[in-house]
Amino acid sequence: MSRLRWLTGGESHGPGLTVILEGLPAGLLLDRDALDARLARRQHGFGRGGRQKIEKDRVIVRGGLRGGRTLGSPLVLEIENRDFANWAGVMDPWELDTAEAAARIVTRPRPGHADFSGAMATAQVEDLRNILERASARETAARVAAGAVAAQLLERYGFRFRSALLAIGAETVLEGPPSWEDLTSVDPSSPLVTPWPEDEERLVDYIRQIGKQQETLGGIVGVVVRGVPPGLGSYVHWDRKLDGRLAQAMLSIPSVKACAIGAGLEICRQVGSEAHDAIFPSESGLRRSSNRAGGLEGGVTNGEDLVLRAFFKPIATLRRGLPSVDLVTGEEGATVWERSDVTAVGSAPVIVESMAALVLGDALLESFGGSSIEALDHAVEAHLERVSPWWSKRI
Ligand code: EPS
């Protein structure tokens, strides 16, 4: 069972989103501005549609915090959906406006969204809104709020995060896995969060051009986490291996269809001596010649930078529509477009980072436990002392 459990609730156009995070030690001091800053990062990104002009995501705390410090009880966070004011007749939890709700009924599923598969899972086709509201990527706002808390826990122990957009559609900015240094110049508040800001104008033009064609785009996001101590995760059980847990977290992000750890996509075509990271002695413990393993060997962190990539498919809601079939009448016809993003990958780096932080926070608590932050401090310190003959923190 996870040490850091969390669950989100809420629909895209409903009153709001909630996330309950359970397992945090008591006494962790949280920085409110840093939480909201991460939510603001998720709202950036050139290529997003009109919705982001309506929303202004901020964390409202409903439990688990007193005077800025965690109580050790479930941390309950909420984010308001400002757009609910425009959708109350369609999404009110108790009473709908019959005419408004009828006007917003969806019966023609969008290929690539959860509409059709979700309808078959619930065997309900009379209004696909019952599925798509929850399947919407709006839910990632709640994940980012929870991930921001996990990141603050990890930062206390020296973890640092960098993330960027490595490709948008056919436009590549960085080939292969990113290194910590590759992501030095990323400005998280820039329109596309790329490793090299000089590329942004070209990419913005590209997104504009694709938007004019009424098309959508996906892309590749890279995350590097520095300061991860060795020994997190497990080499013993399939469900405790940290690489598997990170992959599950990545693939659960809406639109993500693949993920890679380190140079996972590249080394499968190489021979062993090219693929692995030689170990050699240095003045600051044992070092590696390279980091193709991306910080994980055998399901356990090895103390090198953790390197992840997540691969996003293009958004399923196309202005030009896609061939589909009305599930009620059986009539063929194009999917209907009201409003959507051309691409949301500009928002994706902070989402991928947040999911990584939640998994790493869980792994940290699993290894070192502690119901109070002081107990956790001591356990982490003792572990670092034990591994010090072989590993020391990178500056
Ligand atoms: C989404 C569709 C769009 C996105 C939404 C995810 O929303 P709407 O239908 O209201 O225009 O903007 O993402 C967000 C609201 C968000 O905050 O990220 C979808 O269908 O997944």
Short mmCIF file of C-alpha atoms and ligand atoms in Angstrom, two decimals:
data_model
loop_
_atom_site.label_atom_id
_atom_site.label_comp_id
_atom_site.label_asym_id
_atom_site.label_seq_id
_atom_site.Cartn_x
_atom_site.Cartn_y
_atom_site.Cartn_z
CA MET A 1 0.00 0.00 0.00
CA SER A 2 1.18 3.51 -0.77
CA ARG A 3 2.52 5.66 2.04
CA LEU A 4 1.39 8.81 0.25
CA ARG A 5 -2.14 8.21 -1.00
CA TRP A 6 -4.21 10.68 -2.94
CA LEU A 7 -7.47 10.85 -4.76
CA THR A 8 -8.96 13.58 -6.92
CA GLY A 9 -12.62 14.39 -7.46
CA GLY A 10 -14.54 16.79 -9.63
CA GLU A 11 -15.69 17.34 -13.22
CA SER A 12 -14.35 19.77 -15.80
CA HIS A 13 -17.34 22.15 -15.75
CA GLY A 14 -18.63 21.25 -12.28
CA PRO A 15 -18.20 23.46 -9.22
CA GLY A 16 -14.54 22.56 -8.67
CA LEU A 17 -11.82 19.99 -8.14
CA THR A 18 -10.72 18.41 -4.87
CA VAL A 19 -7.66 16.37 -3.99
CA ILE A 20 -7.11 14.59 -0.69
CA LEU A 21 -3.50 13.77 0.11
CA GLU A 22 -2.92 11.36 2.96
CA GLY A 23 0.32 10.21 4.62
CA LEU A 24 2.24 13.47 4.91
CA PRO A 25 4.25 13.76 8.12
CA ALA A 26 3.05 16.30 10.68
CA GLY A 27 4.94 19.58 10.89
CA LEU A 28 5.89 20.13 7.23
CA LEU A 29 5.82 23.87 6.53
CA LEU A 30 4.13 24.62 3.20
CA ASP A 31 4.68 27.70 1.06
CA ARG A 32 1.33 28.88 -0.31
CA ASP A 33 2.83 31.04 -3.07
CA ALA A 34 4.90 28.12 -4.33
CA LEU A 35 1.75 25.95 -4.56
CA ASP A 36 -0.09 28.61 -6.56
CA ALA A 37 2.98 29.26 -8.73
CA ARG A 38 2.88 25.62 -9.88
CA LEU A 39 -0.82 25.89 -10.67
CA ALA A 40 -0.08 29.04 -12.68
CA ARG A 41 2.60 27.14 -14.64
CA ARG A 42 -0.02 24.61 -15.68
CA GLN A 43 -2.20 27.39 -17.08
CA HIS A 44 0.59 28.68 -19.32
CA GLY A 45 1.28 27.33 -22.72
CA PHE A 46 0.74 28.74 -26.17
CA GLY A 47 -1.94 26.86 -28.09
CA ARG A 48 -4.47 26.62 -25.30
CA GLY A 49 -8.09 27.59 -25.98
CA GLY A 50 -10.47 30.09 -24.36
CA ARG A 51 -10.93 28.12 -21.13
CA GLN A 52 -7.64 29.23 -19.60
CA LYS A 53 -8.73 32.85 -19.90
CA ILE A 54 -11.66 32.01 -17.62
CA GLU A 55 -9.85 29.97 -14.97
CA LYS A 56 -7.46 31.35 -12.37
CA ASP A 57 -6.40 28.28 -10.44
CA ARG A 58 -5.56 28.75 -6.77
CA VAL A 59 -5.39 26.30 -3.88
CA ILE A 60 -8.07 26.52 -1.19
CA VAL A 61 -7.20 24.41 1.86
CA ARG A 62 -10.13 22.64 3.56
CA GLY A 63 -8.25 20.48 6.06
CA GLY A 64 -4.95 19.08 7.27
CA LEU A 65 -3.09 22.38 7.65
CA ARG A 66 -2.78 24.77 10.59
CA GLY A 67 -0.70 27.92 10.49
CA GLY A 68 0.99 26.69 7.31
CA ARG A 69 2.14 23.37 8.83
CA THR A 70 0.72 19.95 8.05
CA LEU A 71 -1.16 18.28 10.90
CA GLY A 72 -0.54 14.72 9.74
CA SER A 73 -4.24 14.42 8.92
CA PRO A 74 -5.50 14.27 5.32
CA LEU A 75 -4.61 17.45 3.45
CA VAL A 76 -7.72 18.55 1.59
CA LEU A 77 -7.18 20.93 -1.33
CA GLU A 78 -9.75 22.51 -3.61
CA ILE A 79 -9.57 24.45 -6.85
CA GLU A 80 -12.56 26.38 -8.07
CA ASN A 81 -13.85 25.95 -11.63
CA ARG A 82 -14.73 29.53 -12.50
CA ASP A 83 -16.35 28.30 -15.71
CA PHE A 84 -19.02 26.54 -13.62
CA ALA A 85 -20.84 29.88 -13.49
CA ASN A 86 -21.42 29.48 -17.26
CA TRP A 87 -22.38 25.80 -16.96
CA ALA A 88 -24.56 25.70 -13.85
CA GLY A 89 -27.66 24.75 -15.86
CA VAL A 90 -25.78 21.82 -17.37
CA MET A 91 -23.61 20.73 -14.43
CA ASP A 92 -25.34 21.69 -11.18
CA PRO A 93 -25.04 18.73 -8.78
CA TRP A 94 -28.76 18.88 -7.85
CA GLU A 95 -30.86 20.54 -10.47
CA LEU A 96 -30.33 20.97 -14.20
CA ASP A 97 -31.91 23.41 -16.57
CA THR A 98 -33.64 20.93 -18.88
CA ALA A 99 -33.33 23.04 -22.03
CA GLU A 100 -29.69 23.98 -21.40
CA ALA A 101 -28.69 20.42 -20.51
CA ALA A 102 -30.48 19.09 -23.61
CA ALA A 103 -28.60 21.57 -25.81
CA ARG A 104 -25.28 20.24 -24.48
CA ILE A 105 -25.97 16.52 -24.89
CA VAL A 106 -23.13 14.69 -26.65
CA THR A 107 -23.88 11.43 -28.45
CA ARG A 108 -21.17 11.38 -31.14
CA PRO A 109 -17.91 10.19 -29.51
CA ARG A 110 -14.58 11.84 -30.34
CA PRO A 111 -12.00 9.29 -31.50
CA GLY A 112 -9.06 9.45 -29.10
CA HIS A 113 -11.05 10.75 -26.11
CA ALA A 114 -12.69 8.55 -23.46
CA ASP A 115 -16.17 9.17 -24.93
CA PHE A 116 -16.69 5.84 -26.72
CA SER A 117 -14.68 3.50 -24.48
CA GLY A 118 -16.19 5.17 -21.39
CA ALA A 119 -19.69 4.75 -22.80
CA MET A 120 -19.05 1.04 -23.31
CA ALA A 121 -17.59 0.73 -19.81
CA THR A 122 -20.74 2.17 -18.29
CA ALA A 123 -23.12 0.98 -21.06
CA GLN A 124 -24.61 4.48 -21.10
CA VAL A 125 -24.78 6.35 -24.37
CA GLU A 126 -27.63 8.82 -23.93
CA ASP A 127 -25.24 11.62 -22.89
CA LEU A 128 -21.48 11.19 -23.23
CA ARG A 129 -21.05 14.30 -21.08
CA ASN A 130 -21.45 11.96 -18.08
CA ILE A 131 -18.08 10.48 -19.10
CA LEU A 132 -16.18 13.27 -20.78
CA GLU A 133 -16.60 15.70 -17.91
CA ARG A 134 -14.54 13.49 -15.64
CA ALA A 135 -12.15 12.25 -18.34
CA SER A 136 -11.23 15.87 -19.13
CA ALA A 137 -7.63 16.92 -18.58
CA ARG A 138 -8.95 19.69 -16.32
CA GLU A 139 -8.40 17.08 -13.58
CA THR A 140 -4.63 17.58 -13.91
CA ALA A 141 -5.04 20.86 -11.96
CA ALA A 142 -5.78 18.76 -8.86
CA ARG A 143 -2.77 16.55 -9.57
CA VAL A 144 -0.52 19.59 -9.85
CA ALA A 145 -1.81 20.90 -6.49
CA ALA A 146 -1.01 17.55 -4.82
CA GLY A 147 2.30 17.31 -6.69
CA ALA A 148 3.25 20.79 -5.52
CA VAL A 149 2.92 19.61 -1.91
CA ALA A 150 4.98 16.47 -2.65
CA ALA A 151 7.63 18.64 -4.34
CA GLN A 152 7.89 20.82 -1.23
CA LEU A 153 8.41 17.73 0.91
CA LEU A 154 11.14 16.49 -1.45
CA GLU A 155 12.83 19.88 -1.77
CA ARG A 156 13.45 19.79 1.98
CA TYR A 157 15.77 16.83 1.30
CA GLY A 158 17.58 18.43 -1.64
CA PHE A 159 15.48 17.15 -4.56
CA ARG A 160 15.35 19.66 -7.43
CA PHE A 161 13.17 19.54 -10.55
CA ARG A 162 13.67 20.76 -14.09
CA SER A 163 11.31 20.08 -16.96
CA ALA A 164 10.76 21.18 -20.54
CA LEU A 165 8.99 20.55 -23.79
CA LEU A 166 11.37 18.56 -26.04
CA ALA A 167 9.13 18.34 -29.12
CA ILE A 168 5.81 19.61 -30.41
CA GLY A 169 4.28 17.54 -33.18
CA ALA A 170 6.93 17.14 -35.89
CA GLU A 171 9.12 19.94 -34.49
CA THR A 172 11.92 18.56 -32.31
CA VAL A 173 13.75 20.84 -29.91
CA LEU A 174 15.94 18.26 -28.18
CA GLU A 175 16.64 14.72 -29.41
CA GLY A 176 16.97 11.91 -26.87
CA PRO A 177 16.81 12.11 -23.09
CA PRO A 178 17.52 15.54 -21.55
CA SER A 179 20.33 16.13 -19.05
CA TRP A 180 20.14 18.47 -16.07
CA GLU A 181 22.41 20.92 -17.94
CA ASP A 182 20.20 20.81 -21.07
CA LEU A 183 17.37 22.25 -19.00
CA THR A 184 19.38 25.10 -17.41
CA SER A 185 17.85 27.91 -19.48
CA VAL A 186 14.23 26.77 -19.31
CA ASP A 187 11.93 29.58 -18.23
CA PRO A 188 8.89 27.86 -16.65
CA SER A 189 6.73 30.93 -17.30
CA SER A 190 7.57 31.15 -21.03
CA PRO A 191 4.86 30.33 -23.61
CA LEU A 192 6.28 26.91 -24.46
CA VAL A 193 8.83 25.97 -21.76
CA THR A 194 11.50 24.77 -24.19
CA PRO A 195 15.18 24.17 -23.38
CA TRP A 196 16.20 26.97 -25.72
CA PRO A 197 14.06 30.12 -25.60
CA GLU A 198 15.27 31.12 -29.09
CA ASP A 199 13.22 28.23 -30.52
CA GLU A 200 9.94 29.56 -29.17
CA GLU A 201 9.04 31.91 -32.00
CA ARG A 202 9.37 29.11 -34.57
CA LEU A 203 7.24 26.81 -32.44
CA VAL A 204 4.57 29.42 -31.80
CA ASP A 205 4.31 29.98 -35.59
CA TYR A 206 4.05 26.24 -36.12
CA ILE A 207 1.20 25.92 -33.59
CA ARG A 208 -0.58 28.89 -35.23
CA GLN A 209 -0.29 27.24 -38.63
CA ILE A 210 -1.61 23.91 -37.32
CA GLY A 211 -4.46 25.77 -35.57
CA LYS A 212 -5.42 27.38 -38.91
CA GLN A 213 -5.66 23.90 -40.40
CA GLN A 214 -8.13 23.12 -37.57
CA GLU A 215 -5.75 20.40 -36.40
CA THR A 216 -4.20 19.56 -33.02
CA LEU A 217 -0.74 18.57 -31.77
CA GLY A 218 0.95 16.43 -29.14
CA GLY A 219 4.59 16.39 -28.10
CA ILE A 220 7.33 15.14 -25.81
CA VAL A 221 8.03 16.37 -22.29
CA GLY A 222 11.26 15.74 -20.38
CA VAL A 223 11.82 15.92 -16.64
CA VAL A 224 15.08 15.67 -14.70
CA VAL A 225 15.18 15.36 -10.91
CA ARG A 226 18.51 16.01 -9.20
CA GLY A 227 19.35 15.19 -5.60
CA VAL A 228 17.44 11.88 -5.48
CA PRO A 229 19.16 9.71 -2.87
CA PRO A 230 20.14 6.19 -3.89
CA GLY A 231 18.06 3.31 -2.61
CA LEU A 232 14.47 4.50 -3.16
CA GLY A 233 12.13 1.86 -4.57
CA SER A 234 12.61 -1.89 -4.53
CA TYR A 235 14.35 -4.58 -6.59
CA VAL A 236 12.24 -7.25 -4.85
CA HIS A 237 8.63 -6.96 -6.00
CA TRP A 238 7.05 -6.02 -9.33
CA ASP A 239 4.64 -3.55 -7.78
CA ARG A 240 7.27 -1.82 -5.63
CA LYS A 241 9.81 -1.26 -8.42
CA LEU A 242 10.09 2.49 -8.80
CA ASP A 243 10.48 2.52 -12.58
CA GLY A 244 7.16 0.65 -12.89
CA ARG A 245 5.46 3.06 -10.49
CA LEU A 246 6.76 6.09 -12.39
CA ALA A 247 5.64 4.60 -15.70
CA GLN A 248 2.14 4.01 -14.34
CA ALA A 249 2.00 7.58 -13.09
CA MET A 250 3.17 8.97 -16.46
CA LEU A 251 0.76 6.85 -18.49
CA SER A 252 -2.15 7.93 -16.31
CA ILE A 253 -1.77 11.54 -17.49
CA PRO A 254 -4.44 12.28 -20.11
CA SER A 255 -2.99 11.99 -23.66
CA VAL A 256 0.23 10.23 -22.62
CA LYS A 257 0.71 7.11 -24.75
CA ALA A 258 4.33 6.21 -23.92
CA CYS A 259 7.07 7.02 -21.48
CA ALA A 260 10.80 6.41 -21.25
CA ILE A 261 13.24 6.31 -18.38
CA GLY A 262 16.71 7.61 -19.26
CA ALA A 263 17.77 6.53 -22.74
CA GLY A 264 15.27 3.65 -22.71
CA LEU A 265 14.11 4.34 -26.27
CA GLU A 266 17.63 4.55 -27.64
CA ILE A 267 19.63 1.83 -25.83
CA CYS A 268 17.39 -0.98 -27.03
CA ARG A 269 19.17 -0.60 -30.42
CA GLN A 270 22.68 -0.60 -28.93
CA VAL A 271 25.08 -3.26 -27.63
CA GLY A 272 25.60 -3.69 -23.88
CA SER A 273 28.90 -1.81 -23.65
CA GLU A 274 27.28 1.23 -25.28
CA ALA A 275 24.10 1.00 -23.24
CA HIS A 276 25.24 0.83 -19.62
CA ASP A 277 26.86 3.39 -17.34
CA ALA A 278 30.36 2.38 -16.21
CA ILE A 279 31.22 2.84 -12.52
CA PHE A 280 34.51 4.50 -11.55
CA PRO A 281 36.03 5.88 -8.34
CA SER A 282 36.28 9.61 -7.74
CA GLU A 283 37.10 11.91 -4.84
CA SER A 284 33.41 12.25 -4.04
CA GLY A 285 32.54 8.54 -3.99
CA LEU A 286 31.75 6.31 -6.93
CA ARG A 287 30.70 8.01 -10.14
CA ARG A 288 29.14 6.93 -13.44
CA SER A 289 30.53 7.59 -16.93
CA SER A 290 27.05 8.45 -18.24
CA ASN A 291 23.41 8.29 -17.15
CA ARG A 292 21.61 6.21 -19.77
CA ALA A 293 19.77 4.34 -17.02
CA GLY A 294 18.16 7.66 -16.05
CA GLY A 295 18.84 7.22 -12.34
CA LEU A 296 17.13 3.84 -11.96
CA GLU A 297 18.62 0.35 -12.00
CA GLY A 298 16.63 -2.72 -11.02
CA GLY A 299 13.68 -0.63 -9.84
CA VAL A 300 15.83 1.31 -7.35
CA THR A 301 17.29 4.83 -7.57
CA ASN A 302 21.08 4.78 -8.01
CA GLY A 303 21.75 8.39 -6.96
CA GLU A 304 22.16 9.74 -10.50
CA ASP A 305 19.71 12.27 -11.94
CA LEU A 306 16.28 10.79 -12.54
CA VAL A 307 15.43 11.31 -16.21
CA LEU A 308 11.92 10.80 -17.60
CA ARG A 309 10.19 11.49 -20.87
CA ALA A 310 6.44 11.41 -21.49
CA PHE A 311 5.00 11.23 -25.01
CA PHE A 312 1.67 13.00 -25.60
CA LYS A 313 -0.73 12.25 -28.47
CA PRO A 314 -2.48 15.17 -30.22
CA ILE A 315 -5.64 16.49 -28.54
CA ALA A 316 -8.74 14.53 -29.56
CA THR A 317 -11.07 17.52 -29.99
CA LEU A 318 -10.43 18.83 -33.54
CA ARG A 319 -12.10 21.93 -34.90
CA ARG A 320 -12.41 20.19 -38.27
CA GLY A 321 -14.04 17.16 -36.61
CA LEU A 322 -13.26 13.47 -37.07
CA PRO A 323 -15.47 10.75 -38.55
CA SER A 324 -17.72 9.19 -35.92
CA VAL A 325 -21.13 7.64 -35.39
CA ASP A 326 -24.03 8.88 -33.25
CA LEU A 327 -24.39 6.20 -30.57
CA VAL A 328 -28.13 6.80 -30.20
CA THR A 329 -29.30 7.13 -33.84
CA GLY A 330 -26.48 5.15 -35.50
CA GLU A 331 -25.99 7.98 -38.03
CA GLU A 332 -22.51 8.68 -39.36
CA GLY A 333 -21.19 12.23 -38.96
CA ALA A 334 -18.25 14.35 -37.90
CA THR A 335 -17.58 15.06 -34.23
CA VAL A 336 -18.80 18.42 -32.98
CA TRP A 337 -16.38 21.18 -31.90
CA GLU A 338 -17.31 23.93 -29.47
CA ARG A 339 -14.01 25.03 -27.97
CA SER A 340 -10.68 23.33 -27.39
CA ASP A 341 -6.92 23.68 -27.31
CA VAL A 342 -4.73 23.27 -30.42
CA THR A 343 -2.19 21.77 -28.06
CA ALA A 344 -1.83 21.60 -24.30
CA VAL A 345 1.78 20.40 -24.25
CA GLY A 346 2.99 23.80 -23.03
CA SER A 347 1.20 22.98 -19.76
CA ALA A 348 2.50 19.44 -19.63
CA PRO A 349 5.99 19.83 -18.08
CA VAL A 350 4.60 20.83 -14.67
CA ILE A 351 2.06 17.99 -14.85
CA VAL A 352 4.75 15.38 -15.54
CA GLU A 353 6.91 16.90 -12.80
CA SER A 354 3.98 16.71 -10.37
CA MET A 355 3.30 13.06 -11.07
CA ALA A 356 7.02 12.28 -10.61
CA ALA A 357 6.99 14.21 -7.31
CA LEU A 358 3.99 12.24 -6.02
CA VAL A 359 5.66 8.90 -6.81
CA LEU A 360 9.00 10.00 -5.35
CA GLY A 361 7.30 11.40 -2.24
CA ASP A 362 5.59 8.05 -1.76
CA ALA A 363 8.90 6.23 -2.20
CA LEU A 364 10.67 8.53 0.26
CA LEU A 365 8.03 7.97 2.94
CA GLU A 366 8.04 4.24 2.24
CA SER A 367 11.81 4.06 2.83
CA PHE A 368 12.08 6.46 5.75
CA GLY A 369 8.58 6.68 7.26
CA GLY A 370 8.11 9.03 10.14
CA SER A 371 4.87 10.45 11.40
CA SER A 372 6.60 13.78 12.08
CA ILE A 373 8.91 15.78 9.88
CA GLU A 374 11.66 15.54 12.55
CA ALA A 375 11.50 11.73 12.51
CA LEU A 376 11.74 11.78 8.72
CA ASP A 377 14.71 14.19 8.86
CA HIS A 378 16.60 11.80 11.14
CA ALA A 379 15.83 8.73 9.04
CA VAL A 380 16.95 10.42 5.80
CA GLU A 381 20.11 11.71 7.45
CA ALA A 382 20.97 8.24 8.82
CA HIS A 383 20.48 6.71 5.35
CA LEU A 384 22.72 9.30 3.69
CA GLU A 385 25.38 8.58 6.30
CA ARG A 386 25.17 4.84 5.59
CA VAL A 387 25.58 5.28 1.82
CA SER A 388 28.27 7.98 2.13
CA PRO A 389 31.19 5.63 1.29
CA TRP A 390 29.70 5.28 -2.22
CA TRP A 391 27.53 8.30 -2.82
CA SER A 392 27.48 12.00 -2.02
CA LYS A 393 25.00 14.65 -3.06
CA ARG A 394 25.71 16.62 -6.21
CA ILE A 395 25.80 20.38 -5.90
C1 EPS B 1 -10.29 19.45 -22.14
C2 EPS B 1 -10.96 20.38 -22.92
C3 EPS B 1 -10.79 21.85 -22.74
C4 EPS B 1 -9.46 22.10 -22.03
C5 EPS B 1 -9.49 21.29 -20.74
C6 EPS B 1 -9.33 19.84 -21.08
O1 EPS B 1 -11.77 22.39 -21.87
P1 EPS B 1 -13.13 23.08 -22.42
O2 EPS B 1 -13.92 21.96 -22.98
O3 EPS B 1 -13.77 23.67 -21.18
O4 EPS B 1 -12.71 24.11 -23.41
O5 EPS B 1 -9.27 23.47 -21.83
O6 EPS B 1 -8.45 21.67 -19.89
C7 EPS B 1 -8.72 22.49 -18.84
C8 EPS B 1 -9.90 23.03 -18.60
C9 EPS B 1 -7.57 22.75 -17.96
O7 EPS B 1 -7.69 23.51 -16.97
O8 EPS B 1 -6.49 22.20 -18.27
C10 EPS B 1 -10.51 18.00 -22.33
O9 EPS B 1 -11.47 17.63 -23.02
O10 EPS B 1 -9.73 17.16 -21.83
#
